[in-house]
Amino acid sequence: QKQWMLSGLRLARDVDSEFAQDIVKWLAAPQDAPKPKYLYDAEGSRLFDEICKTREYYLTKTEAALLKSVSAELSATIPTGAALVEFGSGSSEKTHIVLDAAPQLSTYVPIEISPTALEEAAQEIRTKYSHLRVVPLVADFTTALQLPHSACSGARVGFFPGSTIGNFSPAGAKAFLRSARGLLGDDATFIIGYDIAKDEPTLVAAYDDATGVTRDFNKNLLVRINRELGGDFDPSAFDHRAVWNKAESRMEMHLVGRRDQTFHVAGREFSLKRGESLHTENSYKFTPESFEAMVAGAGWTTLRCWINEAPKFAVALIGP
Ligand code: AVJ
């Protein structure tokens, strides 16, 4: 009885949150992935860092190597006194490559939804680059933002590595690019890392690593829902599945029900038949041409594009 009262109180508080509303809507129609940010609570952010270290997940390592090899060329495009504005900075791992190559940057603005990841990363950067003004922003970079005053004196250089842009739908990516153009201003440049469509085995392995870290990352969404929204998911009743959707040019993560089941979230009941899936994430892959067309549609011009061979990954420099 007491247990029930407690969970009742909890629901009264949580049922109105954006997270609760979005997840309830998603579970009623789980063929469309929910907002990717919900994968990144503290544990999700930690698991994503682990994913980056797996043998199969080529994106991070490839991008880091590519950024390093072009960092002098990149640096040459960055004016003195500029501010580097990073969207979804996480542990700011790749930022070091840019900061090392471009000591003329005077400000770093990491924007990140996970306060723990942000605080740790900001502290580390402050220690290593004492000349730099570090102005962390705990925020959802998909919402309307304002840059802190201290980032407004010099030119702005946007930084959006990791193929995070691939998490958006094509329409969402265009909207983000357009709003970033407004946020960064007319004389800004924007460095974006994106993954290139490639052979299916390489892609599927990257999203279904042998050690099961990506599976844990995927299932952590259920664990988070259980904890924060009073859910009663049994994560072991789902299989992790990574699918290459060629027609949409995207990798998809799913959680496929292993049996007919019923579960409760935020006071509602949902059911899923065996073999039916909860679609948890999309990661779009591009060609240089499709990416250039997309940024052009959002008012940007491609200035440069560097592509790594096998596995292919791209870093684009775009400007007004
Ligand atoms: C952080 C969005 C770039 O889509 O590749 C990794 C997240 N999902 N493994 C990606 C992710 C499954 C990652 N991004």
Short mmCIF file of C-alpha atoms and ligand atoms in Angstrom, two decimals:
data_model
loop_
_atom_site.label_atom_id
_atom_site.label_comp_id
_atom_site.label_asym_id
_atom_site.label_seq_id
_atom_site.Cartn_x
_atom_site.Cartn_y
_atom_site.Cartn_z
CA GLN A 1 0.00 0.00 0.00
CA LYS A 2 2.76 2.38 1.05
CA GLN A 3 4.75 1.45 -2.06
CA TRP A 4 1.79 2.34 -4.24
CA MET A 5 1.35 5.72 -2.56
CA LEU A 6 4.99 6.55 -3.13
CA SER A 7 4.91 5.65 -6.76
CA GLY A 8 1.67 7.60 -7.11
CA LEU A 9 3.38 10.70 -5.77
CA ARG A 10 6.30 10.17 -8.07
CA LEU A 11 4.02 9.96 -11.08
CA ALA A 12 2.22 13.16 -10.15
CA ARG A 13 5.55 14.90 -10.47
CA ASP A 14 6.98 13.15 -13.51
CA VAL A 15 4.01 12.65 -15.75
CA ASP A 16 4.16 16.22 -17.04
CA SER A 17 7.84 16.28 -17.87
CA GLU A 18 8.93 16.52 -21.49
CA PHE A 19 10.66 13.15 -21.08
CA ALA A 20 7.46 11.50 -19.80
CA GLN A 21 5.31 12.98 -22.53
CA ASP A 22 7.72 12.07 -25.30
CA ILE A 23 8.21 8.51 -24.06
CA VAL A 24 4.49 7.88 -23.62
CA LYS A 25 3.90 9.15 -27.15
CA TRP A 26 6.75 6.97 -28.44
CA LEU A 27 5.52 3.79 -26.74
CA ALA A 28 2.11 4.30 -28.31
CA ALA A 29 3.82 4.37 -31.75
CA PRO A 30 7.30 2.88 -31.25
CA GLN A 31 8.13 2.63 -34.98
CA ASP A 32 9.59 6.16 -34.81
CA ALA A 33 12.67 6.75 -32.67
CA PRO A 34 12.38 9.15 -29.71
CA LYS A 35 14.69 12.17 -29.33
CA PRO A 36 18.27 10.88 -29.20
CA LYS A 37 19.10 13.00 -26.15
CA TYR A 38 17.16 10.55 -23.96
CA LEU A 39 19.94 8.00 -24.51
CA TYR A 40 22.40 10.28 -22.68
CA ASP A 41 21.82 10.18 -18.95
CA ALA A 42 25.04 9.78 -16.93
CA GLU A 43 25.18 6.04 -17.62
CA GLY A 44 24.28 6.50 -21.29
CA SER A 45 27.07 9.06 -21.73
CA ARG A 46 29.51 6.68 -20.04
CA LEU A 47 28.42 3.79 -22.26
CA PHE A 48 28.75 5.93 -25.37
CA ASP A 49 32.37 6.67 -24.42
CA GLU A 50 32.87 2.90 -24.10
CA ILE A 51 31.33 2.36 -27.54
CA CYS A 52 33.93 4.71 -29.02
CA LYS A 53 36.66 2.39 -27.75
CA THR A 54 35.23 -0.78 -29.32
CA ARG A 55 37.02 -2.26 -32.29
CA GLU A 56 33.91 -2.10 -34.49
CA TYR A 57 32.87 1.51 -33.86
CA TYR A 58 35.15 3.15 -36.42
CA LEU A 59 33.56 6.62 -36.35
CA THR A 60 35.38 8.25 -33.43
CA LYS A 61 38.83 6.86 -34.15
CA THR A 62 38.59 7.62 -37.85
CA GLU A 63 37.41 11.15 -37.25
CA ALA A 64 40.11 11.83 -34.67
CA ALA A 65 42.81 10.67 -37.09
CA LEU A 66 41.31 12.73 -39.92
CA LEU A 67 40.99 15.85 -37.75
CA LYS A 68 44.60 15.46 -36.69
CA SER A 69 45.83 15.15 -40.25
CA VAL A 70 43.97 18.28 -41.40
CA SER A 71 44.29 20.32 -38.21
CA ALA A 72 46.90 22.74 -39.63
CA GLU A 73 44.69 23.44 -42.64
CA LEU A 74 41.70 23.89 -40.35
CA SER A 75 43.62 26.16 -38.03
CA ALA A 76 44.57 28.39 -40.96
CA THR A 77 40.86 29.21 -41.40
CA ILE A 78 40.32 30.22 -37.75
CA PRO A 79 40.76 33.94 -36.96
CA THR A 80 42.60 35.18 -33.87
CA GLY A 81 40.34 35.70 -30.87
CA ALA A 82 37.61 33.43 -32.21
CA ALA A 83 35.29 31.35 -30.03
CA LEU A 84 34.88 27.64 -30.62
CA VAL A 85 31.25 26.62 -29.99
CA GLU A 86 30.76 22.87 -29.70
CA PHE A 87 27.32 21.26 -29.94
CA GLY A 88 26.88 18.14 -27.78
CA SER A 89 30.44 18.24 -26.48
CA GLY A 90 30.19 15.12 -24.27
CA SER A 91 33.66 14.41 -22.94
CA SER A 92 35.22 16.93 -25.40
CA GLU A 93 37.66 14.27 -26.55
CA LYS A 94 38.14 15.60 -30.09
CA THR A 95 38.20 19.22 -29.02
CA HIS A 96 41.80 18.79 -27.87
CA ILE A 97 42.84 18.22 -31.49
CA VAL A 98 41.38 21.56 -32.57
CA LEU A 99 42.58 23.45 -29.50
CA ASP A 100 46.11 22.07 -29.88
CA ALA A 101 46.24 23.18 -33.51
CA ALA A 102 44.57 26.57 -33.00
CA PRO A 103 46.04 28.44 -30.02
CA GLN A 104 44.59 31.65 -31.52
CA LEU A 105 41.15 30.58 -30.21
CA SER A 106 40.36 32.63 -27.12
CA THR A 107 37.06 31.10 -25.99
CA TYR A 108 35.57 27.63 -25.82
CA VAL A 109 31.80 27.17 -25.37
CA PRO A 110 30.91 23.50 -24.90
CA ILE A 111 27.15 22.89 -25.07
CA GLU A 112 26.10 19.59 -23.50
CA ILE A 113 22.94 18.08 -22.02
CA SER A 114 24.71 15.90 -19.45
CA PRO A 115 25.93 18.16 -16.59
CA THR A 116 28.36 15.54 -15.25
CA ALA A 117 30.05 14.97 -18.61
CA LEU A 118 30.16 18.75 -19.20
CA GLU A 119 31.67 19.69 -15.86
CA GLU A 120 34.40 17.05 -16.08
CA ALA A 121 35.30 18.00 -19.63
CA ALA A 122 35.32 21.74 -18.91
CA GLN A 123 37.60 21.26 -15.93
CA GLU A 124 40.03 19.18 -17.94
CA ILE A 125 40.16 21.76 -20.74
CA ARG A 126 40.65 24.63 -18.28
CA THR A 127 43.60 22.83 -16.74
CA LYS A 128 45.25 21.99 -20.02
CA TYR A 129 44.62 25.30 -21.85
CA SER A 130 45.10 28.04 -19.28
CA HIS A 131 44.91 30.83 -21.90
CA LEU A 132 41.40 29.80 -22.90
CA ARG A 133 38.16 31.23 -21.52
CA VAL A 134 35.89 28.19 -21.02
CA VAL A 135 32.16 28.93 -20.83
CA PRO A 136 30.20 25.67 -20.48
CA LEU A 137 26.50 25.66 -21.28
CA VAL A 138 24.23 22.90 -19.94
CA ALA A 139 21.62 22.86 -22.66
CA ASP A 140 19.78 20.88 -25.28
CA PHE A 141 21.40 22.15 -28.46
CA THR A 142 18.26 21.39 -30.48
CA THR A 143 16.39 24.17 -28.67
CA ALA A 144 16.75 27.91 -29.26
CA LEU A 145 19.96 29.01 -27.55
CA GLN A 146 21.77 32.22 -26.81
CA LEU A 147 25.52 32.44 -26.67
CA PRO A 148 27.04 33.88 -23.49
CA HIS A 149 28.28 37.47 -23.84
CA SER A 150 31.90 36.44 -23.50
CA ALA A 151 31.58 34.41 -26.71
CA CYS A 152 30.31 37.34 -28.75
CA SER A 153 33.36 39.54 -29.26
CA GLY A 154 35.37 37.46 -31.75
CA ALA A 155 34.29 35.38 -34.71
CA ARG A 156 32.52 32.12 -34.01
CA VAL A 157 33.62 28.69 -35.16
CA GLY A 158 30.98 26.00 -34.72
CA PHE A 159 32.16 22.46 -34.01
CA PHE A 160 29.84 19.49 -34.41
CA PRO A 161 31.95 16.32 -34.66
CA GLY A 162 31.14 12.66 -34.32
CA SER A 163 28.39 12.42 -36.92
CA THR A 164 25.98 13.55 -34.25
CA ILE A 165 24.27 15.41 -37.11
CA GLY A 166 23.26 11.95 -38.35
CA ASN A 167 20.91 11.57 -35.40
CA PHE A 168 18.58 14.19 -36.87
CA SER A 169 15.96 13.40 -39.47
CA PRO A 170 16.82 15.15 -42.77
CA ALA A 171 14.27 17.86 -41.93
CA GLY A 172 15.60 18.14 -38.37
CA ALA A 173 19.18 18.46 -39.61
CA LYS A 174 18.20 21.26 -41.95
CA ALA A 175 16.37 23.09 -39.16
CA PHE A 176 19.36 22.68 -36.84
CA LEU A 177 21.79 23.97 -39.47
CA ARG A 178 19.60 26.96 -40.13
CA SER A 179 19.31 27.86 -36.45
CA ALA A 180 23.06 27.34 -35.95
CA ARG A 181 23.59 29.85 -38.75
CA GLY A 182 21.59 32.37 -36.72
CA LEU A 183 23.33 31.51 -33.46
CA LEU A 184 26.88 31.58 -34.84
CA GLY A 185 26.36 34.72 -36.88
CA ASP A 186 27.16 35.92 -40.38
CA ASP A 187 30.94 35.61 -40.34
CA ALA A 188 31.02 32.17 -38.72
CA THR A 189 32.46 28.96 -39.99
CA PHE A 190 31.24 25.56 -38.93
CA ILE A 191 33.23 22.31 -38.73
CA ILE A 192 31.02 19.22 -39.02
CA GLY A 193 32.01 15.56 -38.91
CA TYR A 194 29.70 13.14 -40.68
CA ASP A 195 29.72 9.47 -41.52
CA ILE A 196 29.67 8.25 -45.10
CA ALA A 197 27.35 5.47 -46.28
CA LYS A 198 29.35 2.27 -46.79
CA ASP A 199 29.08 -1.51 -46.95
CA GLU A 200 26.44 -3.08 -44.72
CA PRO A 201 28.69 -5.45 -42.69
CA THR A 202 30.94 -2.59 -41.57
CA LEU A 203 27.95 -0.47 -40.60
CA VAL A 204 26.05 -3.21 -38.79
CA ALA A 205 29.12 -4.30 -36.83
CA ALA A 206 29.71 -0.71 -35.70
CA TYR A 207 26.25 -0.67 -34.11
CA ASP A 208 26.35 -4.23 -32.79
CA ASP A 209 29.81 -4.69 -31.28
CA ALA A 210 30.87 -8.15 -30.13
CA THR A 211 31.38 -7.08 -26.50
CA GLY A 212 27.77 -5.86 -26.24
CA VAL A 213 28.45 -2.29 -25.16
CA THR A 214 26.08 -0.94 -27.81
CA ARG A 215 23.43 -3.41 -26.62
CA ASP A 216 23.83 -2.06 -23.07
CA PHE A 217 23.70 1.52 -24.37
CA ASN A 218 20.45 0.71 -26.19
CA LYS A 219 18.86 -1.08 -23.22
CA ASN A 220 19.92 1.71 -20.88
CA LEU A 221 17.02 3.70 -22.31
CA LEU A 222 14.65 1.16 -20.70
CA VAL A 223 16.61 1.28 -17.44
CA ARG A 224 16.35 5.07 -17.42
CA ILE A 225 12.61 4.95 -18.14
CA ASN A 226 12.17 2.46 -15.28
CA ARG A 227 14.02 4.71 -12.87
CA GLU A 228 12.74 8.12 -13.89
CA LEU A 229 9.22 7.36 -15.11
CA GLY A 230 8.23 4.52 -12.79
CA GLY A 231 8.51 1.96 -15.60
CA ASP A 232 8.54 -1.82 -15.18
CA PHE A 233 10.45 -2.89 -18.31
CA ASP A 234 12.32 -6.16 -18.14
CA PRO A 235 15.40 -5.30 -20.26
CA SER A 236 16.20 -9.00 -20.61
CA ALA A 237 12.94 -9.45 -22.53
CA PHE A 238 14.43 -7.50 -25.47
CA ASP A 239 17.11 -8.18 -28.06
CA HIS A 240 19.36 -5.43 -29.35
CA ARG A 241 19.19 -5.13 -33.13
CA ALA A 242 21.17 -2.92 -35.53
CA VAL A 243 19.67 -2.57 -39.02
CA TRP A 244 20.96 -0.83 -42.14
CA ASN A 245 18.00 0.92 -43.79
CA LYS A 246 19.43 1.49 -47.24
CA ALA A 247 16.41 3.33 -48.64
CA GLU A 248 16.67 5.95 -45.88
CA SER A 249 20.48 5.75 -45.75
CA ARG A 250 20.50 5.25 -42.01
CA MET A 251 21.52 2.80 -39.32
CA GLU A 252 18.70 1.99 -36.94
CA MET A 253 18.80 0.63 -33.42
CA HIS A 254 15.87 -1.41 -32.23
CA LEU A 255 14.87 -3.33 -29.13
CA VAL A 256 12.97 -6.39 -30.31
CA GLY A 257 10.57 -8.11 -27.90
CA ARG A 258 11.59 -11.69 -27.15
CA ARG A 259 8.04 -12.59 -26.07
CA ASP A 260 4.54 -11.10 -25.93
CA GLN A 261 4.70 -8.63 -23.09
CA THR A 262 2.93 -5.87 -21.23
CA PHE A 263 4.68 -3.03 -19.47
CA HIS A 264 3.79 0.13 -17.60
CA VAL A 265 5.32 3.57 -17.90
CA ALA A 266 4.13 6.79 -16.27
CA GLY A 267 0.95 5.10 -15.14
CA ARG A 268 0.00 3.75 -18.59
CA GLU A 269 -0.06 0.24 -19.90
CA PHE A 270 1.48 -0.80 -23.20
CA SER A 271 1.86 -4.15 -24.88
CA LEU A 272 4.19 -5.55 -27.47
CA LYS A 273 4.01 -8.82 -29.39
CA ARG A 274 6.98 -11.11 -29.67
CA GLY A 275 9.16 -9.98 -32.59
CA GLU A 276 7.76 -6.44 -32.58
CA SER A 277 10.28 -3.73 -31.93
CA LEU A 278 10.82 -0.44 -30.20
CA HIS A 279 12.79 1.76 -32.59
CA THR A 280 15.31 3.60 -30.44
CA GLU A 281 17.71 5.51 -32.72
CA ASN A 282 18.55 6.60 -36.26
CA SER A 283 22.06 7.41 -37.50
CA TYR A 284 21.94 8.86 -40.99
CA LYS A 285 24.88 8.32 -43.34
CA PHE A 286 25.68 10.64 -46.22
CA THR A 287 27.55 11.00 -49.47
CA PRO A 288 29.63 14.17 -49.92
CA GLU A 289 27.00 15.24 -52.47
CA SER A 290 23.98 14.59 -50.23
CA PHE A 291 25.66 16.42 -47.36
CA GLU A 292 26.56 19.42 -49.48
CA ALA A 293 22.99 19.61 -50.78
CA MET A 294 21.65 19.48 -47.24
CA VAL A 295 23.83 22.30 -45.91
CA ALA A 296 23.08 24.37 -49.02
CA GLY A 297 19.38 23.92 -48.30
CA ALA A 298 20.00 25.47 -44.88
CA GLY A 299 21.85 28.53 -46.19
CA TRP A 300 25.46 27.37 -45.81
CA THR A 301 28.22 26.96 -48.39
CA THR A 302 30.69 24.08 -48.31
CA LEU A 303 34.20 25.58 -48.17
CA ARG A 304 36.21 22.39 -47.74
CA CYS A 305 35.59 18.71 -47.27
CA TRP A 306 38.18 16.17 -46.14
CA ILE A 307 37.40 12.49 -46.50
CA ASN A 308 39.18 9.56 -44.96
CA GLU A 309 39.49 6.42 -47.10
CA ALA A 310 38.39 3.06 -45.68
CA PRO A 311 36.49 3.42 -43.46
CA LYS A 312 35.12 6.56 -45.06
CA PHE A 313 34.35 9.48 -42.79
CA ALA A 314 34.17 13.18 -43.63
CA VAL A 315 34.96 16.49 -41.99
CA ALA A 316 33.35 19.47 -43.70
CA LEU A 317 34.12 23.15 -43.23
CA ILE A 318 31.12 25.25 -44.12
CA GLY A 319 30.59 28.97 -44.09
CA PRO A 320 28.01 31.62 -44.93
C1 AVJ B 1 26.80 9.91 -30.99
C2 AVJ B 1 24.99 9.95 -32.50
C3 AVJ B 1 27.20 9.84 -33.34
O1 AVJ B 1 24.86 7.53 -34.08
O2 AVJ B 1 26.84 6.73 -34.25
C4 AVJ B 1 26.64 4.93 -31.22
C5 AVJ B 1 25.47 7.24 -31.20
N1 AVJ B 1 24.51 4.94 -31.27
N2 AVJ B 1 26.21 3.67 -31.26
C6 AVJ B 1 25.97 7.33 -33.63
C7 AVJ B 1 25.54 5.75 -31.23
C8 AVJ B 1 24.94 3.66 -31.27
C9 AVJ B 1 26.32 7.88 -32.25
N3 AVJ B 1 26.30 9.37 -32.26
#
